[in-house]
Coordinates of C-alpha atoms in Angstrom, one line a residue:
Chain Y
G1 CA 7.1 10.7 13.2
N2 CA 3.9 8.9 12.5
S3 CA 3.9 5.1 12.8
V4 CA 1.6 2.1 12.8
T5 CA 2.1 -1.1 14.7
Q6 CA 0.0 -4.2 13.8
M7 CA -0.5 -7.5 15.3
E8 CA 2.1 -10.0 14.1
G9 CA 1.0 -12.8 11.9
P10 CA 0.3 -15.1 10.4
V11 CA -3.1 -15.6 11.8
T12 CA -5.0 -18.8 11.0
L13 CA -8.6 -19.3 11.8
S14 CA -11.4 -21.7 10.9
E15 CA -14.4 -20.5 8.8
E16 CA -17.0 -18.7 10.8
A17 CA -14.6 -17.8 13.6
F18 CA -14.4 -14.2 15.0
L19 CA -11.5 -12.1 13.8
T20 CA -9.6 -9.4 15.5
I21 CA -6.4 -7.8 14.1
N22 CA -4.9 -5.3 16.4
C23 CA -3.6 -2.0 15.2
T24 CA -2.2 0.9 17.2
Y25 CA -0.7 4.1 15.9
T26 CA 1.5 7.1 16.9
A27 CA 0.8 10.4 15.2
T28 CA 0.8 14.1 15.7
G29 CA -2.5 15.8 15.3
Y30 CA -5.6 13.9 14.1
P31 CA -4.8 11.4 11.4
S32 CA -7.2 9.5 9.2
L33 CA -7.0 5.7 9.6
F34 CA -7.4 3.0 7.1
W35 CA -7.4 -0.8 6.6
Y36 CA -6.2 -2.0 3.2
V37 CA -6.4 -5.6 2.0
Q38 CA -4.1 -7.5 -0.4
Y39 CA -5.5 -10.6 -2.0
P40 CA -3.0 -13.1 -3.4
G41 CA -1.3 -11.8 -6.6
E42 CA -3.0 -8.4 -6.4
G43 CA -2.3 -4.9 -5.2
L44 CA -3.6 -3.4 -2.1
Q45 CA -7.2 -2.1 -2.0
L46 CA -9.0 0.0 0.5
L47 CA -11.2 -2.0 2.8
L48 CA -12.5 0.7 5.1
K49 CA -11.5 4.0 6.7
A50 CA -12.3 6.4 9.5
T51 CA -11.5 10.1 9.6
K52 CA -12.2 11.2 13.1
A53 CA -12.4 9.9 16.7
D54 CA -15.2 7.5 17.4
D55 CA -16.0 7.0 13.7
K56 CA -16.6 3.4 12.7
G57 CA -15.6 2.3 9.2
S58 CA -17.2 -0.8 7.8
N59 CA -17.2 -2.8 4.6
K60 CA -17.9 -6.5 3.6
G61 CA -18.7 -7.4 7.2
F62 CA -15.5 -5.9 8.6
E63 CA -15.5 -3.1 11.1
A64 CA -13.0 -0.8 12.8
T65 CA -13.5 2.0 15.3
Y66 CA -11.2 5.0 15.6
R67 CA -10.3 5.1 19.3
K68 CA -8.3 8.2 20.1
E69 CA -8.0 7.5 23.8
T70 CA -6.2 4.2 23.1
T71 CA -4.7 5.3 19.7
S72 CA -6.1 2.1 18.2
F73 CA -8.0 1.0 15.1
H74 CA -8.6 -2.7 15.5
L75 CA -10.1 -4.7 12.6
E76 CA -13.0 -7.1 13.4
K77 CA -15.3 -9.5 11.6
G78 CA -17.9 -11.6 13.3
S79 CA -17.7 -14.6 11.0
V80 CA -14.8 -15.0 8.6
Q81 CA -14.9 -16.9 5.3
V82 CA -12.3 -18.7 3.3
S83 CA -12.4 -15.8 0.8
D84 CA -11.2 -13.4 3.5
S85 CA -7.7 -15.0 3.4
A86 CA -5.4 -12.2 2.5
V87 CA -2.8 -9.8 4.0
Y88 CA -4.3 -6.8 5.9
F89 CA -2.5 -3.5 6.3
C90 CA -3.4 -0.8 8.8
A91 CA -2.4 2.7 7.7
L92 CA -2.7 6.3 8.7
S93 CA -2.4 9.6 6.8
D94 CA -2.1 13.2 7.5
R95 CA -5.5 14.7 7.1
I96 CA -4.3 17.5 4.9
Q97 CA -1.9 15.6 2.7
G98 CA -4.0 12.4 2.4
A99 CA -2.5 9.7 0.3
Q100 CA 0.7 11.7 0.0
K101 CA 1.7 10.7 3.5
L102 CA 0.2 7.3 4.0
V103 CA 2.1 5.3 6.6
F104 CA 1.5 1.5 6.5
G105 CA 1.9 -1.1 9.1
Q106 CA 3.9 -4.3 8.4
G107 CA 0.8 -6.3 7.3
T108 CA -0.9 -9.3 8.9
R109 CA -1.4 -12.4 6.9
L110 CA -4.7 -14.1 7.5
T111 CA -5.5 -17.7 6.5
I112 CA -9.0 -19.1 6.9
N113 CA -9.4 -22.8 6.8
P114 CA -12.7 -24.5 5.7
Chain T
D1 CA -12.4 2.0 -15.3
A2 CA -9.4 -0.1 -16.1
G3 CA -7.6 0.7 -12.9
V4 CA -3.9 1.2 -12.5
I5 CA -2.1 -0.8 -15.1
Q6 CA 1.4 -2.1 -14.6
S7 CA 3.7 -4.0 -16.9
P8 CA 5.3 -6.4 -17.0
R9 CA 3.6 -8.6 -14.4
H10 CA 6.8 -10.6 -14.0
E11 CA 10.4 -9.8 -14.9
V12 CA 13.4 -12.1 -14.5
T13 CA 16.7 -10.6 -15.3
E14 CA 20.4 -11.1 -14.6
M15 CA 22.4 -9.0 -12.3
G16 CA 23.8 -5.9 -14.0
Q17 CA 21.0 -5.6 -16.5
E18 CA 18.8 -2.6 -16.8
V19 CA 15.2 -3.1 -15.8
T20 CA 12.3 -0.8 -16.7
L21 CA 8.9 -1.0 -15.0
R22 CA 5.9 0.8 -16.4
C23 CA 2.7 2.2 -15.0
K24 CA -0.4 3.8 -16.3
P25 CA -2.4 5.6 -13.6
I26 CA -6.2 5.9 -13.5
S27 CA -7.4 8.7 -15.8
G28 CA -8.0 11.9 -13.8
H29 CA -5.7 11.0 -11.0
N30 CA -2.9 13.5 -10.5
S31 CA -0.8 11.8 -7.9
L32 CA 1.3 8.7 -8.7
F33 CA 3.3 6.6 -6.3
W34 CA 5.9 3.8 -6.6
Y35 CA 6.1 1.3 -3.7
R36 CA 8.3 -1.7 -3.2
Q37 CA 7.2 -4.7 -1.1
T38 CA 9.5 -7.3 0.4
M39 CA 9.1 -9.8 3.2
M40 CA 11.9 -8.2 5.2
R41 CA 11.0 -4.6 4.8
G42 CA 7.3 -4.7 4.1
L43 CA 5.8 -1.9 2.0
E44 CA 8.1 1.0 1.2
L45 CA 7.3 4.3 -0.6
L46 CA 10.0 4.9 -3.1
I47 CA 8.8 8.1 -4.8
Y48 CA 5.7 10.1 -5.7
F49 CA 4.7 12.6 -8.3
N50 CA 2.0 15.3 -8.3
N51 CA 1.0 16.6 -11.7
N52 CA 4.0 14.7 -13.2
V53 CA 6.5 16.5 -10.9
P54 CA 8.5 14.4 -8.5
I55 CA 7.7 15.6 -5.0
D56 CA 9.5 13.2 -2.6
D57 CA 12.1 10.7 -3.7
S58 CA 13.6 10.2 -0.3
G59 CA 12.6 6.5 -0.4
M60 CA 14.6 5.7 -3.5
P61 CA 17.3 3.4 -2.3
E62 CA 20.2 4.6 -4.3
D63 CA 21.3 6.2 -7.5
R64 CA 20.7 3.0 -9.4
F65 CA 17.0 3.8 -9.1
S66 CA 15.3 6.5 -11.2
A67 CA 11.7 7.3 -12.0
K68 CA 10.1 9.5 -14.6
M69 CA 6.6 10.7 -15.4
P70 CA 6.7 12.3 -18.9
N71 CA 3.0 12.8 -19.0
A72 CA -0.2 12.3 -16.9
S73 CA -0.8 8.8 -18.2
F74 CA 2.6 7.2 -18.0
S75 CA 5.4 6.6 -15.5
T76 CA 8.5 4.4 -15.4
L77 CA 10.8 3.1 -12.7
K78 CA 14.2 2.1 -13.9
I79 CA 16.9 0.2 -12.1
Q80 CA 20.4 0.3 -13.7
P81 CA 22.3 -1.8 -13.0
S82 CA 20.1 -4.3 -11.2
E83 CA 21.2 -6.3 -8.2
P84 CA 19.8 -9.5 -6.6
R85 CA 18.7 -7.4 -3.5
D86 CA 16.4 -5.5 -5.8
S87 CA 14.2 -8.5 -6.1
A88 CA 10.8 -7.5 -4.8
V89 CA 7.2 -6.7 -5.9
Y90 CA 7.0 -3.2 -7.2
F91 CA 3.6 -1.5 -7.0
C92 CA 2.4 1.6 -8.7
A93 CA -0.6 3.5 -7.2
S94 CA -2.5 6.6 -8.0
S95 CA -4.9 9.0 -6.3
H96 CA -6.5 12.4 -6.5
L97 CA -4.4 15.3 -5.3
P98 CA -4.8 16.3 -1.6
G99 CA -7.7 18.5 -0.8
Q100 CA -9.8 17.1 -3.6
G101 CA -11.8 15.2 -1.0
N102 CA -10.7 11.6 -1.7
E103 CA -7.7 10.1 0.0
K104 CA -8.2 6.7 -1.5
L105 CA -5.1 5.1 -3.0
F106 CA -5.6 2.7 -6.0
F107 CA -2.9 0.1 -6.5
G108 CA -1.9 -1.8 -9.6
S109 CA -1.3 -5.5 -9.5
G110 CA 2.4 -5.1 -9.2
T111 CA 5.5 -6.3 -11.0
Q112 CA 7.3 -9.3 -9.5
L113 CA 11.0 -8.6 -10.2
S114 CA 13.6 -11.3 -9.8
V115 CA 17.2 -10.4 -10.3
L116 CA 19.4 -13.5 -10.6

């Protein structure tokens, strides 16, 4: 079945550092890929997505590129801020069934120190 | 748009008591999902509905859990009787149906359940 494996956390960085959170997936066919973010005390919210190979999703300075050859969708940000502290979830879905079949990774907790 | 609304935000109860969690999805969304989040197991899909009809409840842990969606704007997740191992954050989420061009899932703020 489909699955997502994320870099284990927690990850702690200083403000303005470069961020990479690794995500790899196993899926049949051509899934859509997502990063969701969960701020303290809140539900998850969509950060970015990519629906086909070589697509780059971007939002709020975060980027991730859909790499079919390496089955990866790593999240990157050039200069993190304290406000980026949150839990980040990589996810995939069947292109036809969309949110009906979202599979989440285990989440990576990110803490940014001033 | 008010977003997905869940109540209560926090629930503390004693083992054996009945617990009811409530959710109002975003107006116009026809799919509704119940998730459970724990440190040990991460985010688990419990059940989801399309057009108020339960489609997949394979994630419901056992018969003590039940979910209903009597209309398009309201759903409940009930645990009876509750046990300490049910302690978790329960999220409701909603989205458009598949094929409507928007796969985005919108989450509520969750209900923090503690069973003593």
